[in-house]
Tab-separated table of C-alpha atoms in Angstrom:
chain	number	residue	atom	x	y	z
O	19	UNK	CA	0.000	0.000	0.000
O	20	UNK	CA	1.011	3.661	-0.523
O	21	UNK	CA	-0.114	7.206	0.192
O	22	UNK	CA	0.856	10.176	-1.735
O	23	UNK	CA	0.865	13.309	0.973
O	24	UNK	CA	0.896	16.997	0.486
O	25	UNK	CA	2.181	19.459	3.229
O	26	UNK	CA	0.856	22.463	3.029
O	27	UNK	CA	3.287	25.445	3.995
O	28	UNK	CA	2.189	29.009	4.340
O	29	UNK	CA	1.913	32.201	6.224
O	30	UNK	CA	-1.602	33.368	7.489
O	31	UNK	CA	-3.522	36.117	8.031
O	32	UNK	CA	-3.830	36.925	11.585
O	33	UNK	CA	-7.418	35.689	12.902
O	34	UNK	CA	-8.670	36.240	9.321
O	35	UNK	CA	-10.762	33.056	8.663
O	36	UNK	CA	-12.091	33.673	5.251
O	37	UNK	CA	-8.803	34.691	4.077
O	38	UNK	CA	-6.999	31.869	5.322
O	39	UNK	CA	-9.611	29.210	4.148
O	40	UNK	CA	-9.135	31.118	0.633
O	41	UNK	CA	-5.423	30.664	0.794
O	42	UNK	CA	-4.942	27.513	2.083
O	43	UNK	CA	-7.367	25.905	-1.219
O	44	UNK	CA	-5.718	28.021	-3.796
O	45	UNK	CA	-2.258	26.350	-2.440
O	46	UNK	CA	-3.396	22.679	-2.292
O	47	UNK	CA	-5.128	22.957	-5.343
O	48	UNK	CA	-2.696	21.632	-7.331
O	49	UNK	CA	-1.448	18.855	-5.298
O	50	UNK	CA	-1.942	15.405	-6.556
O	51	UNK	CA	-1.532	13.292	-3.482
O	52	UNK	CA	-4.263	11.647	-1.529
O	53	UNK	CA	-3.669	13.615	1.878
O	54	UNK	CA	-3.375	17.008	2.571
O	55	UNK	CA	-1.485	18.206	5.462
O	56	UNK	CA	-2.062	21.514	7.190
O	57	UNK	CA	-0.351	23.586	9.850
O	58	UNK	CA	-1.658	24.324	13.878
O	59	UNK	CA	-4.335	26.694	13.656
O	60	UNK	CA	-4.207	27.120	9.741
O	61	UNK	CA	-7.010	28.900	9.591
O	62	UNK	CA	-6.770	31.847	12.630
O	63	UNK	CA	-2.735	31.652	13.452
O	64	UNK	CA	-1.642	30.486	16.645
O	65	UNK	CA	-4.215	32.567	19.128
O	66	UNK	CA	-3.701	31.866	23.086
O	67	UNK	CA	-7.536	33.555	23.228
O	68	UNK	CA	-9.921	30.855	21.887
O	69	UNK	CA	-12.827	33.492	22.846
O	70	UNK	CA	-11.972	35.432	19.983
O	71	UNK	CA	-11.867	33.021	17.107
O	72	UNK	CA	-12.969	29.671	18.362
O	73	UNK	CA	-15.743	27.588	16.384
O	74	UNK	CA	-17.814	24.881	17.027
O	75	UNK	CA	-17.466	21.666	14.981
O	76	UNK	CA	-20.524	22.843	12.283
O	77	UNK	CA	-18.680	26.584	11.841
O	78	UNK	CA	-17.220	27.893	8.774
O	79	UNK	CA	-13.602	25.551	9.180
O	80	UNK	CA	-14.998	22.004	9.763
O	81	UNK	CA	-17.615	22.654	7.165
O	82	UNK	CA	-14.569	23.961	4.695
O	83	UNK	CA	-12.609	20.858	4.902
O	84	UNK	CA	-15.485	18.572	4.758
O	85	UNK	CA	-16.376	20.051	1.478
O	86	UNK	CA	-13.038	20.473	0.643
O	87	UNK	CA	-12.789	16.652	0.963
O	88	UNK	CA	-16.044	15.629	-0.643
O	89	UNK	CA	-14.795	17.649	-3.316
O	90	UNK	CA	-11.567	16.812	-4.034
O	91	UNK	CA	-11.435	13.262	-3.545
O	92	UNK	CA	-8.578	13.608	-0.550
O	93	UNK	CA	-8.497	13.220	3.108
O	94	UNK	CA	-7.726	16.749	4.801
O	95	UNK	CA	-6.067	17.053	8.241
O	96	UNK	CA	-5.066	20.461	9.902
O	97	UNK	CA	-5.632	22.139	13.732
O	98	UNK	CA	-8.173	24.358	14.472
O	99	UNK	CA	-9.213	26.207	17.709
O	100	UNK	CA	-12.905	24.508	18.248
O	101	UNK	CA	-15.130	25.298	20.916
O	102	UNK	CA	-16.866	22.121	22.367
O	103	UNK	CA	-19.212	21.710	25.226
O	104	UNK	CA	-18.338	24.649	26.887
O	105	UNK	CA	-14.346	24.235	26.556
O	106	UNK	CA	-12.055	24.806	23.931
O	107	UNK	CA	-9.878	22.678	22.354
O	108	UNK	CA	-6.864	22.787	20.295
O	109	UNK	CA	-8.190	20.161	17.660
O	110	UNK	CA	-6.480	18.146	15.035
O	111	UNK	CA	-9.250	17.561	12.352
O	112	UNK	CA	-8.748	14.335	10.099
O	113	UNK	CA	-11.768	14.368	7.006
O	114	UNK	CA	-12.039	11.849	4.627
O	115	UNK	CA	-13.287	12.319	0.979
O	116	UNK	CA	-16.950	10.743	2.256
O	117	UNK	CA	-16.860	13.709	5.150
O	118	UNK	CA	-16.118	12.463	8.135
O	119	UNK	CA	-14.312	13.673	10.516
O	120	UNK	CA	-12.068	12.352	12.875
O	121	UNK	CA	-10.469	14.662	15.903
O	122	UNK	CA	-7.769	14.782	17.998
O	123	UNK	CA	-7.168	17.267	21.031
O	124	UNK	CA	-4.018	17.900	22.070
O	125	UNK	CA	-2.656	16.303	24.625
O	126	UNK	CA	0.725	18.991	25.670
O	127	UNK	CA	-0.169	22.310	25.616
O	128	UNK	CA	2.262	24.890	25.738
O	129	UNK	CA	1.608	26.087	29.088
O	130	UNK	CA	5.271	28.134	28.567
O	131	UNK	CA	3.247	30.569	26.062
O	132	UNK	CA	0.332	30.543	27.968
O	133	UNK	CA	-1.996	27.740	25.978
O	134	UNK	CA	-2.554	25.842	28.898
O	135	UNK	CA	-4.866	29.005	30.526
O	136	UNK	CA	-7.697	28.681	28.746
O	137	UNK	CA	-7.304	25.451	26.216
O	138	UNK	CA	-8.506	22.051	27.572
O	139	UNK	CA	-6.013	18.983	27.009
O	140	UNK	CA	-6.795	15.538	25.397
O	141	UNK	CA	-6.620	12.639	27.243
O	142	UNK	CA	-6.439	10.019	24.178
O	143	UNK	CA	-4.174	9.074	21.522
O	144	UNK	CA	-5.715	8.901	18.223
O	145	UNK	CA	-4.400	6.507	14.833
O	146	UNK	CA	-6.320	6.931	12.135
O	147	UNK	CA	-6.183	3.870	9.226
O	148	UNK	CA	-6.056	5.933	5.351
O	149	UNK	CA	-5.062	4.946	2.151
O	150	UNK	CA	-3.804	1.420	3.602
O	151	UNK	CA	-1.357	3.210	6.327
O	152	UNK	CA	-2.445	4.009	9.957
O	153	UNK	CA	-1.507	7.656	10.779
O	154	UNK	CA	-0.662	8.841	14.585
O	155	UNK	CA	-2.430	12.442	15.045
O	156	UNK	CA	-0.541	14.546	17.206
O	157	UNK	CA	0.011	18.420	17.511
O	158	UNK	CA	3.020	20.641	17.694
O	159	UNK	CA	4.275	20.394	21.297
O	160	UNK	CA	3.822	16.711	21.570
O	161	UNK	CA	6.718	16.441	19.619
O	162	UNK	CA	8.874	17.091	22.682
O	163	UNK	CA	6.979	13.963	24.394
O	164	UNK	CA	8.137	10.549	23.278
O	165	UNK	CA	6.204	8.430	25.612
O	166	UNK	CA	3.095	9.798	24.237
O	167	UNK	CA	4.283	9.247	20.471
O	168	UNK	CA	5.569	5.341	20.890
O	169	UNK	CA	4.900	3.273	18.801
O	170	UNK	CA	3.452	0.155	20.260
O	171	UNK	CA	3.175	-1.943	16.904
O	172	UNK	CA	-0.016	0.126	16.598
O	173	UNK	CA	0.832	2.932	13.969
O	174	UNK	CA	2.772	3.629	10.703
O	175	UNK	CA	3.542	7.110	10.151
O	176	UNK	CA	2.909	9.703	13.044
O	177	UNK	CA	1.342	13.587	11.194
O	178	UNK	CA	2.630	16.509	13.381
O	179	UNK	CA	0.672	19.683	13.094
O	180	UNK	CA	2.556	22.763	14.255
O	181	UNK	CA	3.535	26.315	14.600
O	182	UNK	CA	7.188	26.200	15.654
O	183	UNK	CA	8.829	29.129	16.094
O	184	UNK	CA	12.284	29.922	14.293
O	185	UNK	CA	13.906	30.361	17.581
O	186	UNK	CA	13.919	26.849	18.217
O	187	UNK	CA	14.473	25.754	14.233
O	188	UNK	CA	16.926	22.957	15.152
O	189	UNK	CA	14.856	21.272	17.969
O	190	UNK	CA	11.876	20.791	15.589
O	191	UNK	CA	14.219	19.315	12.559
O	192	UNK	CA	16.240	17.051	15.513
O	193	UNK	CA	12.832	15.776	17.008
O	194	UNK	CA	11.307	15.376	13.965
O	195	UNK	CA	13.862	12.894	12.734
O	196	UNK	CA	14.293	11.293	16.299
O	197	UNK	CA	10.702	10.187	16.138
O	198	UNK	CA	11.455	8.933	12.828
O	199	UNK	CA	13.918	6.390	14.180
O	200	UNK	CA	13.204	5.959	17.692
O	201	UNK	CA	9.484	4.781	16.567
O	202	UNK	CA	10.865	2.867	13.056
O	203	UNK	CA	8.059	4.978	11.338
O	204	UNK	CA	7.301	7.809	8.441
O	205	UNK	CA	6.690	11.207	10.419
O	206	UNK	CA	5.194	14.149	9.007
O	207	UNK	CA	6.033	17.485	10.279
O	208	UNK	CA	3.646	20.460	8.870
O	209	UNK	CA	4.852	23.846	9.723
O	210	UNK	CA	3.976	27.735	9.172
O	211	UNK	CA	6.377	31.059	7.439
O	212	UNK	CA	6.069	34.203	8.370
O	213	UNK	CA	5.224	36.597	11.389
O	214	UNK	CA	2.564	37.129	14.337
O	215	UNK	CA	2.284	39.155	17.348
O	216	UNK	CA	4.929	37.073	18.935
O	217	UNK	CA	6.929	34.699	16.901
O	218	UNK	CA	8.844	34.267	13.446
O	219	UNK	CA	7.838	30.496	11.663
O	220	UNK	CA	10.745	28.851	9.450
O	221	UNK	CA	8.547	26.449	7.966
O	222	UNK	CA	11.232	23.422	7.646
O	223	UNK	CA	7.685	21.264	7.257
O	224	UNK	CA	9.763	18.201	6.344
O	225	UNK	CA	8.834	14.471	5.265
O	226	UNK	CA	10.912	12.095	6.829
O	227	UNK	CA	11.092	7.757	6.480
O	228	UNK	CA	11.296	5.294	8.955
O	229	UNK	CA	15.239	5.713	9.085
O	230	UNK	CA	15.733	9.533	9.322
O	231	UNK	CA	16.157	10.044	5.797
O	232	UNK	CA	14.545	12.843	4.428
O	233	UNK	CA	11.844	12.171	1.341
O	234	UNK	CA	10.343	16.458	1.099
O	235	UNK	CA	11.434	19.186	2.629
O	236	UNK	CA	9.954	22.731	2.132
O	237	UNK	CA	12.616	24.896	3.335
O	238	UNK	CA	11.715	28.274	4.633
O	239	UNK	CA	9.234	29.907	1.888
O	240	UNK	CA	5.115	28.949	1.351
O	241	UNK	CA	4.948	25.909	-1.033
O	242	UNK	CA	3.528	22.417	-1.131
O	243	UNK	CA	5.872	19.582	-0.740
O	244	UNK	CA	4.742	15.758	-1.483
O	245	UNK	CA	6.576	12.462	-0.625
O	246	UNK	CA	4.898	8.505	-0.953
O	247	UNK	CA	4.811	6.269	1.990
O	248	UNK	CA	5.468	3.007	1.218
O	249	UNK	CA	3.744	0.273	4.057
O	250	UNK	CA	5.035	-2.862	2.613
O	251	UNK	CA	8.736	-0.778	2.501
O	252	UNK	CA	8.083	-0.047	6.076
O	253	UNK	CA	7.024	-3.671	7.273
O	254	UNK	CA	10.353	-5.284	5.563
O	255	UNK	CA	12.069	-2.827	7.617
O	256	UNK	CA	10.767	-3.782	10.564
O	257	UNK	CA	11.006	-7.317	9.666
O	258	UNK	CA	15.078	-6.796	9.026
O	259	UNK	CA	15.057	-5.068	11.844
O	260	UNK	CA	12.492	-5.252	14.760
O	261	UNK	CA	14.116	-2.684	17.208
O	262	UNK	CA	10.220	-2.285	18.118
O	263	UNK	CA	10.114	-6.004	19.530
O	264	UNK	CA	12.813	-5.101	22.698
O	265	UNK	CA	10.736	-1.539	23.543
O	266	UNK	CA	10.237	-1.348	27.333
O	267	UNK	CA	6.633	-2.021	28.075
O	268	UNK	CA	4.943	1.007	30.207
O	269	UNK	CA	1.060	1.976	30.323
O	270	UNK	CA	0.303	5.595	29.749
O	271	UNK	CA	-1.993	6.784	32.794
């Protein structure tokens, strides 16, 4: 089995919905692969005030991507600030082509910048099976968590969703790879360019395989990258070389 994916790298508007929705389909438009990849928060920028900009899961950016996807043809994942129940949520949104959505909150907020105030965390990991390969959703921050990202036989590729700052360019291209091999998986790393009240984005959104290598990288400018993952490539891998089988065992609380 394999899955064409797109990352989608840009710069958005600050809290401007429309304009970001408009952006972000005008870049993937082109792409020919059979999942699109988007940033955290691609449609408002990264906002610590959900109040201002948060949507429920019928509002204008779940109903985008779900006719986006219906579309198109292609699955469409991306976080969005989504007000549930009463909370808020920093929520990574997986739609198929048939419209359905799949979500996952994230788990590590970055209570250093002050998401943790007024963002609620996940509690669960979420794998999603697409296109023959069974995709990890996590968000940003959780890249600095390993425990949370192992790979227990259960996934194949893990999709990272973030907007990580220039200032810490090198942890986010380290990490991204360390994942990679650590977890003897593809990992997807989806980041923003340009400016907002308090940050400059590199991009580096980067495809990498299951031993570090890279297969797309998208530098520092807006542009749409796309890489194959290969599943039966993968599981000889593993087969040649089941680092996976001598993991510790541990139960996440």
């Amino acid at each position: 089995m394999q899955l064409r994916v797109a990352l989608c790298q840009f710069d958005m508007g600050w809290e401007d919905i429309p304009g970001n929705l408009a952006k972000a389909g005008r870049m993937i438009g082109s792409a020919e692969a059979g999942l699109v990849v988007l940033p955290e928060m691609f449609a408002t920028g990264f906002v610590l005030d959900p109040r201002r900009v948060a949507e429920p899961m019928d509002g204008r950016i779940v109903t985008w991507m779900r006719e986006y996807a219906c579309r198109t043809g292609r699955a469409l994942t991306g976080s969005a600030i989504i007000r549930d129940d009463g909370r808020y949520f920093n929520r990574q949104l997986f739609v198929r082509p048939t419209g359905e959505v799949t979500v996952y909150d994230k788990r590590h907020l970055f209570s250093i910048g002050g998401e943790g105030g007024l963002f609620t965390a996940g509690t669960e990991r979420v794998v999603v099976e697409y296109g023959g390969l069974r995709l990890l959703l996590l968000v940003c921050y959780d890249l600095r968590f390993p425990v949370w990202s192992r790979c227990r036989n259960d996934y194949d590729a893990i999709v990272y969703s973030a907007s990580w700052p220039e200032s810490r360019r090198e942890v986010w291209r380290t990490l991204l790879r360390a994942r990679a091999i650590e977890n003897e998986a593809y990992v997807i790393g989806v980041n923003r360019v340009g400016v907002d009240p308090s940050a400059r984005y590199t991009g580096d959104s980067v495809i990498v395989d299951f031993m570090g290598r890279t297969a797309a990288d998208a530098g520092d400018r807006e542009t749409v990258i796309e890489a194959t993952l290969d599943r039966e490539a993968l599981e000889r891998f593993r087969t040649k070389f089941p680092a996976w089988r001598d993991a510790d065992p541990f139960t996440l609380g």
